[in-house]
Tab-separated table of C-alpha atoms in Angstrom:
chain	number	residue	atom	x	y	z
A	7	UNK	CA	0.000	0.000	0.000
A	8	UNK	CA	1.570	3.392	-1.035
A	9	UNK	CA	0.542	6.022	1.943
A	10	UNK	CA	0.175	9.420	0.446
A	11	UNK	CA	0.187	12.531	2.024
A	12	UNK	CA	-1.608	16.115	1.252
A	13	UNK	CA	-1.448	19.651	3.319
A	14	UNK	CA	-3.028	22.752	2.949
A	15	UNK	CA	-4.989	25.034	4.110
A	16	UNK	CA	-8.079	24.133	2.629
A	17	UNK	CA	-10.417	27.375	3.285
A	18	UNK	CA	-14.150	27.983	1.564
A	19	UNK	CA	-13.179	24.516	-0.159
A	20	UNK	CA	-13.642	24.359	-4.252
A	21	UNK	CA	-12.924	22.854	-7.113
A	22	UNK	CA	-9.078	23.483	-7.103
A	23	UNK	CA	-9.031	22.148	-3.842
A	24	UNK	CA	-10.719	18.380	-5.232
A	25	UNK	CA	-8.381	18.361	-8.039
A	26	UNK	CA	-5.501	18.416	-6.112
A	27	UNK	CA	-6.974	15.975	-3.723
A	28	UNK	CA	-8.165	13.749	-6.456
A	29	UNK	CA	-4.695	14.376	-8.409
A	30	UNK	CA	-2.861	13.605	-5.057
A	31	UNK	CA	-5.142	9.917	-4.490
A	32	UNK	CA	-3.723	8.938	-7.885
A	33	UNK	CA	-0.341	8.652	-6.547
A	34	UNK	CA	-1.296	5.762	-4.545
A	35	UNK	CA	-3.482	3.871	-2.681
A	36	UNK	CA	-4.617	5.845	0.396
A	37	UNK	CA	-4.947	9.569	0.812
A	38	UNK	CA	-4.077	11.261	4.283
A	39	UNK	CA	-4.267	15.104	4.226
A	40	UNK	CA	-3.058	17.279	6.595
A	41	UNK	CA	-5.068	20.550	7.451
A	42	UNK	CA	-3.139	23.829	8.077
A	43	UNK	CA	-3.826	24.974	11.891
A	44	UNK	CA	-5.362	29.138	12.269
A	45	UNK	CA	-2.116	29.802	13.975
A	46	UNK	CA	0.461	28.671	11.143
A	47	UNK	CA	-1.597	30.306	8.302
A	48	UNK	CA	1.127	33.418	8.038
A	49	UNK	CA	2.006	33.639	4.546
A	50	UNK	CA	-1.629	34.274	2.741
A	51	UNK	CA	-4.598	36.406	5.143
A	52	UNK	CA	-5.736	33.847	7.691
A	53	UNK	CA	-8.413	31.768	7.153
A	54	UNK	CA	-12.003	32.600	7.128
A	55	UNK	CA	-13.238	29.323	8.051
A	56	UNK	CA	-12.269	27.592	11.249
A	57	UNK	CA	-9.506	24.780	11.650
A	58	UNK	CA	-12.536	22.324	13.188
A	59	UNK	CA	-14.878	23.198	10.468
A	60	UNK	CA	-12.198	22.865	7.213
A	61	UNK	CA	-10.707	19.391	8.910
A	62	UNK	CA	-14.575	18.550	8.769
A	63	UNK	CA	-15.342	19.405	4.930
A	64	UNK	CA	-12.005	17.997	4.119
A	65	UNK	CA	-12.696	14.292	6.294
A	66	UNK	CA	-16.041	14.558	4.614
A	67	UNK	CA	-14.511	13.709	1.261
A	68	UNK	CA	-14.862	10.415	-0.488
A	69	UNK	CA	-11.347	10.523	-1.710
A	70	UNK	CA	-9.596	11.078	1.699
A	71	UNK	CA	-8.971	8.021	3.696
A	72	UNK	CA	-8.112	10.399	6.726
A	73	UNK	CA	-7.719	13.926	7.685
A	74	UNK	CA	-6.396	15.208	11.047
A	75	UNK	CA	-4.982	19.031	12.275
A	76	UNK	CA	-1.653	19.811	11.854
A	77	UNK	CA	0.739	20.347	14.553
A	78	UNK	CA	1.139	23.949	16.541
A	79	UNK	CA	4.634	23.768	17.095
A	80	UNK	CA	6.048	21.309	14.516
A	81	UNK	CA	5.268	20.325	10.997
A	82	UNK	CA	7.055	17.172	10.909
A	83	UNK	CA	5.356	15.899	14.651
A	84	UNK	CA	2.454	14.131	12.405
A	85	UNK	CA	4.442	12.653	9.674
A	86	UNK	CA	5.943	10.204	12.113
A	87	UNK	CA	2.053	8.819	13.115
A	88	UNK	CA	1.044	8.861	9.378
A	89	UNK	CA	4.712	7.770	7.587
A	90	UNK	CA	3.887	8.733	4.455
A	91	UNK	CA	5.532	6.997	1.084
A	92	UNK	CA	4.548	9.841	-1.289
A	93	UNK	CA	3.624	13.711	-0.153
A	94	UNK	CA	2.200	15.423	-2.694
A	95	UNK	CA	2.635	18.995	-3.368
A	96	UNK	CA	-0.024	21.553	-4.834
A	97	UNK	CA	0.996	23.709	-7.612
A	98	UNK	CA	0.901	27.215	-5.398
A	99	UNK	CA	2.688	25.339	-2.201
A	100	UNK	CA	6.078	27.268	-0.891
A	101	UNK	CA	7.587	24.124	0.219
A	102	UNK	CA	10.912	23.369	-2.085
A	103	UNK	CA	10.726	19.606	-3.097
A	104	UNK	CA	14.481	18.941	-2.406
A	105	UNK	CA	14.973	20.539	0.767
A	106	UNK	CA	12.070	19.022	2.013
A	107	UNK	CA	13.028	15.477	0.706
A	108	UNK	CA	16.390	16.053	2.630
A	109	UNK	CA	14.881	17.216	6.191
A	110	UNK	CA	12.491	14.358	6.047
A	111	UNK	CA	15.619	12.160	5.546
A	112	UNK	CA	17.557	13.766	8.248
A	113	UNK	CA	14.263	13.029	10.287
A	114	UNK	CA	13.876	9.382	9.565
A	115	UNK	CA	11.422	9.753	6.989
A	116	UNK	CA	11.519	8.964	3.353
A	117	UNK	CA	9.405	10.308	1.641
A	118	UNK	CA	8.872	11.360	-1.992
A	119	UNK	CA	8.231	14.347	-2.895
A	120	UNK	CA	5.742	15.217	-5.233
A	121	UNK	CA	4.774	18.353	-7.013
A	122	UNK	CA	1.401	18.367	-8.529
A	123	UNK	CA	1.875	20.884	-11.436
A	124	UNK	CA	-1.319	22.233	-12.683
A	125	UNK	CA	-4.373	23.357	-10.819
A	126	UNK	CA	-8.017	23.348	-12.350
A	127	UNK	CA	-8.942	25.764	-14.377
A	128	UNK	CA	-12.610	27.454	-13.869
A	129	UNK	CA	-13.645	30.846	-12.447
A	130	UNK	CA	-13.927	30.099	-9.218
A	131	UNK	CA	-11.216	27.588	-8.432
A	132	UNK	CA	-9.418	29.706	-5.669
A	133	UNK	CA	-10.172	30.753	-2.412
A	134	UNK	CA	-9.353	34.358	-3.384
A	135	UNK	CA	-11.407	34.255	-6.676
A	136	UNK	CA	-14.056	33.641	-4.740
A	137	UNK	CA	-13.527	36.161	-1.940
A	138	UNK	CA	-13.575	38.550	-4.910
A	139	UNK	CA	-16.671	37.582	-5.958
A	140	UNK	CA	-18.558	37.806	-2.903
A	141	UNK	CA	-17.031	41.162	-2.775
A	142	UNK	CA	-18.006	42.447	-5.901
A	143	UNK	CA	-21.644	40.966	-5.298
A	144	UNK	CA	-22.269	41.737	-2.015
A	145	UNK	CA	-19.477	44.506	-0.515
C-alpha cells in the first residue's frame, strides 16, 4: 500500500481544492491530508473558516482516507504517526521539493516528494477568486 500525504490550508473549499486531492489519491493507494492549523496560516490572510470546520469538509470527502490538524509547534510531529511513502505537493505550495526530501531524511522519513503541477482551471477555483466575488456581489 503506497501512503500518500496532502497539506493545505483548505479554506471555503472548491474545485481546485478536489483536483488536487483527487490528483494527489492517484499517486497511490490511500490519501491522508493534513489541514493547516489558524495559527500557522502566516504567509496568505488567515483563514475565514475555522480549523474544526475545514478538517470537517475535508474528512467529509470520499477521496480522503483520513484527515487530522496539523501540529502547533512542529510540521514534521504528524508525519511520524502517518509515515507517508509519497507527499504530494499543490501547484501554489512554498515548500521546495528537495529541501524538504532532505529534512524528512535527516528526520527518519523517506518520503517522496511530489509536485502536482497544474491546478483546475474554472472561475472560481481559488479561495481568493471567490472572496472577490462575494465582494463584488455583495461589498
Amino acid at each position: 500500500m503506497t501512503r500518500i500525504l496532502a497539506t493545505g490550508t483548505f479554506d471555503l473549499l472548491h474545485p481546485g481544492h478536489i483536483y488536487f486531492l483527487t490528483q494527489a489519491r492517484a499517486l497511490g493507494d490511500e490519501l491522508f491530508v493534513i489541514v493547516a492549523r489558524d495559527s500557522n496560516v502566516t504567509h496568505k490572510p488567515k483563514p475565514i473558516v475555522p480549523e474544526e470546520q475545514r478538517l470537517e469538509m475535508v474528512s467529509a470527502l470520499g477521496i480522503v482516507d483520513k484527515a487530522l490538524l496539523g501540529s502547533e509547534k512542529d510540521m514534521f510531529e504528524p508525519l511520524k504517526q502517518i509515515r507517508p511513502d509519497i507527499i504530494a505537493l499543490g501547484y501554489d505550495q512554498r515548500f521546495d521539493a528537495e529541501l524538504l526530501e532532505k529534512e524528512l531524511a535527516k528526520r527518519g522519513l523517506p518520503a517522496n516528494v511530489v509536485r502536482i503541477p497544474l491546478s483546475k482551471e474554472c472561475p472560481l477555483c481559488s479561495t481568493g477568486a471567490i472572496i472577490k466575488e462575494v465582494l463584488k456581489r455583495y461589498g
